[in-house]
Short mmCIF file of C-alpha atoms in Angstrom, two decimals:
data_model
loop_
_atom_site.label_atom_id
_atom_site.label_comp_id
_atom_site.label_asym_id
_atom_site.label_seq_id
_atom_site.Cartn_x
_atom_site.Cartn_y
_atom_site.Cartn_z
CA GLY A 1 53.53 7.83 -29.62
CA TRP A 2 50.82 7.00 -32.14
CA GLN A 3 50.83 7.94 -35.79
CA ARG A 4 47.82 8.16 -38.06
CA GLY A 5 46.34 4.82 -38.88
CA GLY A 6 47.09 3.43 -35.42
CA HIS A 7 50.74 2.60 -36.09
CA VAL A 8 53.20 3.06 -33.25
CA ALA A 9 55.86 5.68 -33.99
CA ARG A 10 59.43 4.46 -33.57
CA LYS A 11 61.04 5.83 -30.44
CA ALA A 12 64.03 8.04 -31.14
CA THR A 13 67.43 6.59 -30.28
CA ALA A 14 70.73 8.14 -29.23
CA GLN A 15 71.99 7.51 -32.76
CA ASP A 16 69.09 9.53 -34.18
CA VAL A 17 70.08 12.42 -31.92
CA ALA A 18 73.71 12.07 -32.99
CA ASP A 19 72.77 12.07 -36.69
CA LEU A 20 70.58 15.16 -36.34
CA ALA A 21 73.19 17.04 -34.31
CA GLY A 22 76.07 15.94 -36.57
CA VAL A 23 78.08 14.36 -33.76
CA SER A 24 79.08 10.90 -32.56
CA ARG A 25 76.85 8.70 -30.43
CA SER A 26 79.41 8.85 -27.60
CA ALA A 27 79.13 12.65 -27.61
CA VAL A 28 75.38 12.35 -27.13
CA SER A 29 75.94 10.01 -24.19
CA LEU A 30 78.42 12.40 -22.55
CA VAL A 31 76.13 15.42 -22.90
CA LEU A 32 72.89 13.77 -21.80
CA ASN A 33 74.60 12.13 -18.83
CA GLY A 34 76.06 15.43 -17.63
CA ARG A 35 79.70 14.52 -18.38
CA ALA A 36 80.37 16.82 -21.33
CA GLN A 37 82.38 19.47 -19.48
CA GLY A 38 85.92 19.54 -20.88
CA HIS A 39 85.11 16.91 -23.51
CA ILE A 40 82.52 18.41 -25.86
CA ALA A 41 82.53 21.95 -27.29
CA ARG A 42 79.75 24.21 -26.00
CA HIS A 43 78.11 24.70 -29.42
CA LYS A 44 78.00 20.93 -29.95
CA GLN A 45 76.43 20.46 -26.50
CA GLN A 46 73.68 22.91 -27.47
CA ALA A 47 73.17 21.12 -30.80
CA ILE A 48 72.76 17.78 -29.02
CA ILE A 49 70.31 19.20 -26.47
CA GLU A 50 68.27 20.82 -29.25
CA ALA A 51 68.26 17.60 -31.30
CA ALA A 52 67.10 15.60 -28.28
CA ARG A 53 64.32 18.11 -27.68
CA ARG A 54 63.17 18.04 -31.31
CA LEU A 55 63.13 14.24 -31.36
CA ASN A 56 61.53 14.04 -27.91
CA TYR A 57 64.37 11.71 -26.98
CA THR A 58 64.68 10.24 -23.49
CA PRO A 59 67.43 7.77 -22.50
CA ASN A 60 66.40 4.16 -21.89
CA ALA A 61 65.80 3.87 -18.15
CA VAL A 62 66.81 0.21 -17.97
CA ALA A 63 70.08 0.80 -19.81
CA LEU A 64 70.87 3.77 -17.59
CA SER A 65 70.25 1.75 -14.44
CA LEU A 66 72.53 -1.04 -15.64
CA ARG A 67 75.36 1.42 -16.29
CA SER A 68 74.93 3.53 -13.17
CA ARG A 69 73.80 0.72 -10.84
CA ARG A 70 70.95 3.01 -9.85
CA THR A 71 67.28 2.48 -10.63
CA ARG A 72 66.07 6.06 -10.05
CA THR A 73 63.27 4.64 -7.94
CA ILE A 74 62.36 5.53 -4.37
CA GLY A 75 60.35 3.27 -2.10
CA VAL A 76 57.68 4.96 0.02
CA LEU A 77 56.35 3.27 3.16
CA THR A 78 53.10 4.79 4.34
CA TRP A 79 49.76 3.87 5.91
CA PRO A 80 46.35 5.46 6.53
CA GLY A 81 45.79 7.42 9.75
CA ALA A 82 42.56 8.47 11.45
CA GLY A 83 41.75 10.66 8.45
CA GLY A 84 43.01 8.24 5.81
CA PHE A 85 46.17 8.74 3.76
CA SER A 86 47.85 12.14 3.72
CA VAL A 87 46.93 12.77 0.09
CA ARG A 88 48.44 16.27 -0.16
CA MET A 89 51.77 15.12 1.24
CA LEU A 90 51.88 12.07 -1.05
CA HIS A 91 50.95 14.17 -4.08
CA ALA A 92 53.67 16.74 -3.35
CA THR A 93 56.21 13.94 -2.99
CA LEU A 94 55.15 12.42 -6.31
CA GLU A 95 55.38 15.77 -8.10
CA SER A 96 58.86 16.47 -6.74
CA ALA A 97 60.14 13.00 -7.60
CA THR A 98 58.70 13.08 -11.12
CA ALA A 99 60.24 16.50 -11.78
CA SER A 100 63.64 15.04 -10.83
CA GLY A 101 63.21 11.96 -13.01
CA TYR A 102 62.48 9.48 -10.21
CA LEU A 103 59.77 6.85 -9.97
CA LEU A 104 58.02 6.27 -6.64
CA ILE A 105 56.83 2.86 -5.45
CA PHE A 106 54.18 3.32 -2.75
CA MET A 107 53.70 0.51 -0.23
CA ASP A 108 50.86 0.49 2.33
CA THR A 109 52.24 -1.09 5.51
CA ALA A 110 48.93 -0.76 7.40
CA ASN A 111 51.17 0.46 10.27
CA ASP A 112 51.92 -3.20 10.96
CA HIS A 113 55.33 -4.81 11.48
CA ASP A 114 54.67 -7.86 9.29
CA HIS A 115 53.22 -5.76 6.47
CA GLN A 116 56.24 -3.48 6.68
CA SER A 117 58.68 -6.41 6.51
CA ARG A 118 57.00 -7.72 3.35
CA ALA A 119 56.97 -4.25 1.82
CA LEU A 120 60.68 -3.78 2.53
CA ALA A 121 61.46 -7.17 0.98
CA THR A 122 59.59 -6.15 -2.18
CA LEU A 123 61.39 -2.81 -2.36
CA HIS A 124 64.74 -4.54 -1.82
CA ASP A 125 63.99 -6.87 -4.74
CA ARG A 126 63.20 -3.78 -6.83
CA GLN A 127 66.60 -2.32 -5.85
CA VAL A 128 65.23 1.08 -4.91
CA ASP A 129 67.81 3.84 -4.47
CA ALA A 130 66.29 5.22 -1.26
CA LEU A 131 63.39 4.99 1.15
CA LEU A 132 60.86 7.47 2.49
CA VAL A 133 58.75 6.66 5.53
CA MET A 134 55.69 8.92 5.50
CA ALA A 135 53.40 8.93 8.53
CA PRO A 136 49.89 10.43 8.22
CA ASP A 137 50.14 11.75 11.80
CA LEU A 138 53.21 12.82 13.75
CA ILE A 139 54.55 9.78 15.62
CA SER A 140 57.68 8.26 17.09
CA TYR A 141 59.05 5.72 14.61
CA SER A 142 61.74 3.14 15.32
CA PRO A 143 63.66 2.32 12.10
CA VAL A 144 64.42 -1.30 11.26
CA GLU A 145 67.95 -2.54 10.67
CA VAL A 146 67.82 -2.52 6.86
CA MET A 147 67.31 1.26 6.91
CA ALA A 148 70.91 1.66 8.02
CA THR A 149 72.05 0.22 4.67
CA ILE A 150 70.01 2.45 2.34
CA PRO A 151 69.41 6.23 2.36
CA THR A 152 66.22 6.70 4.38
CA ILE A 153 64.34 9.83 5.38
CA LEU A 154 61.45 9.98 7.81
CA VAL A 155 58.59 12.36 7.00
CA ASN A 156 56.20 13.41 9.76
CA CYS A 157 57.76 10.90 12.13
CA LEU A 158 60.71 11.00 14.53
CA ASP A 159 63.46 8.47 15.19
CA PRO A 160 63.67 8.36 19.02
CA ASN A 161 67.41 7.72 18.73
CA ALA A 162 67.91 10.48 16.14
CA GLY A 163 69.73 8.02 13.87
CA LEU A 164 67.82 9.02 10.73
CA THR A 165 66.97 12.40 9.25
CA SER A 166 63.40 13.45 10.06
CA ILE A 167 61.34 16.13 8.33
CA VAL A 168 58.62 17.33 10.69
CA ALA A 169 56.65 20.48 11.42
CA ASP A 170 57.70 22.55 14.43
CA GLU A 171 54.56 21.81 16.45
CA ARG A 172 55.98 23.15 19.71
CA GLY A 173 57.05 26.36 17.99
CA ALA A 174 53.58 26.71 16.43
CA GLY A 175 51.93 26.51 19.85
CA ARG A 176 54.46 28.95 21.29
CA ASP A 177 53.88 31.50 18.50
CA ALA A 178 50.08 31.22 18.60
CA ALA A 179 50.05 31.88 22.34
CA ARG A 180 52.52 34.76 21.96
CA LEU A 181 50.19 36.54 19.52
CA LEU A 182 47.35 36.36 22.04
CA VAL A 183 49.55 37.52 24.93
CA GLU A 184 50.85 40.46 22.88
CA ALA A 185 47.23 41.36 22.06
CA GLY A 186 46.62 41.77 25.81
CA HIS A 187 44.79 38.56 26.65
CA SER A 188 45.42 37.13 30.11
CA ARG A 189 42.79 34.37 30.12
CA VAL A 190 43.35 31.98 27.23
CA GLY A 191 41.29 28.92 26.42
CA VAL A 192 42.91 25.95 24.71
CA ILE A 193 41.13 23.12 22.96
CA ALA A 194 43.77 20.43 22.57
CA GLY A 195 43.65 17.19 20.67
CA PRO A 196 43.71 13.75 22.31
CA ARG A 197 46.65 13.16 24.66
CA ASP A 198 47.87 10.22 22.61
CA ALA A 199 48.50 12.54 19.61
CA MET A 200 52.13 13.69 19.61
CA GLU A 201 51.44 16.93 17.71
CA SER A 202 48.76 17.89 20.24
CA ARG A 203 51.14 17.33 23.16
CA LEU A 204 53.88 19.37 21.51
CA ARG A 205 51.57 22.27 20.62
CA LEU A 206 50.20 22.38 24.15
CA ALA A 207 53.74 22.33 25.55
CA GLY A 208 54.59 25.35 23.40
CA ILE A 209 51.48 27.22 24.57
CA GLU A 210 52.28 26.46 28.21
CA GLU A 211 55.87 27.62 27.69
CA THR A 212 54.71 31.03 26.45
CA ALA A 213 52.11 31.34 29.21
CA ALA A 214 54.70 30.54 31.90
CA ALA A 215 57.10 33.13 30.50
CA ALA A 216 54.34 35.79 30.48
CA GLN A 217 53.54 34.98 34.16
CA HIS A 218 50.18 36.78 34.20
CA VAL A 219 48.44 34.43 31.73
CA VAL A 220 45.92 31.85 32.96
CA LEU A 221 45.29 28.89 30.69
CA SER A 222 42.07 26.88 30.60
CA VAL A 223 42.71 23.62 28.77
CA GLU A 224 40.09 21.24 27.46
CA ILE A 225 41.17 17.96 25.89
CA ALA A 226 38.90 16.96 23.02
CA ALA A 227 37.92 13.31 23.09
CA ASN A 228 38.37 12.90 19.33
CA ARG A 229 39.42 14.88 16.28
CA ASP A 230 35.95 15.76 15.05
CA VAL A 231 33.59 18.72 15.04
CA THR A 232 31.36 17.30 17.78
CA SER A 233 34.24 16.84 20.21
CA GLY A 234 35.58 20.31 19.45
CA PHE A 235 32.17 21.89 19.92
CA SER A 236 31.74 20.12 23.26
CA SER A 237 35.11 21.36 24.53
CA ASP A 238 34.37 24.88 23.30
CA ARG A 239 31.03 24.92 25.12
CA THR A 240 32.74 23.83 28.35
CA LEU A 241 35.29 26.64 28.12
CA LEU A 242 32.75 29.35 27.30
CA SER A 243 30.33 28.32 30.04
CA ALA A 244 32.95 28.62 32.79
CA ALA A 245 32.52 31.33 35.43
CA SER A 246 35.82 32.90 34.40
CA ARG A 247 35.54 32.39 30.69
CA PRO A 248 38.62 32.98 28.50
CA THR A 249 38.87 36.13 26.41
CA ALA A 250 40.64 34.28 23.61
#
């Protein structure tokens, strides 16, 4: 931090914490690295934690990485979709990582194989601890070989071979539940404006709606596929549904 007069304040060291707490430097290391149990008395642990707080002490990240062989960094592969980057998803990821003491390195692959290869090479050189692959739109994603050698999680994308853990929304379930609410409300003619057929989430939602309609037996679906994901396309599909002779009630 800065002191008056523009001079840089000296960063507190582990020895400073030890001196303030009245313990050895090794005791500070044990406590702040979570290895104090059975080695350091409880009251001394509290004294060390309080001293570190008062001095605003944080361990040297480089030194920690050399000792633990971990960099506390996570590489994030992402790319812009039709609506750009998924800013909310990226922001939530950043907040969670920061709260856990991790640094994120974001790499834009432009959804291109060559770009992705270069990004992975860079992240490998940085010795990241793990990888996140974050798709702006739900897609099928085939992992590359290097992802078998480093912890990797897919977000908003699915490994067709189910080799990697994927975190995705239950699009099919969402369609099923939305249709169920309308059926339970007594509607038997239901209009559906679905997204483009090449969008996986649209296909899954529609499949869920059709599943509920088939189970109800008496429900007739009228489906319009919007040409694009914009207001004009949605309005056009809506007008087609509502101008039909047997217009939907919901």
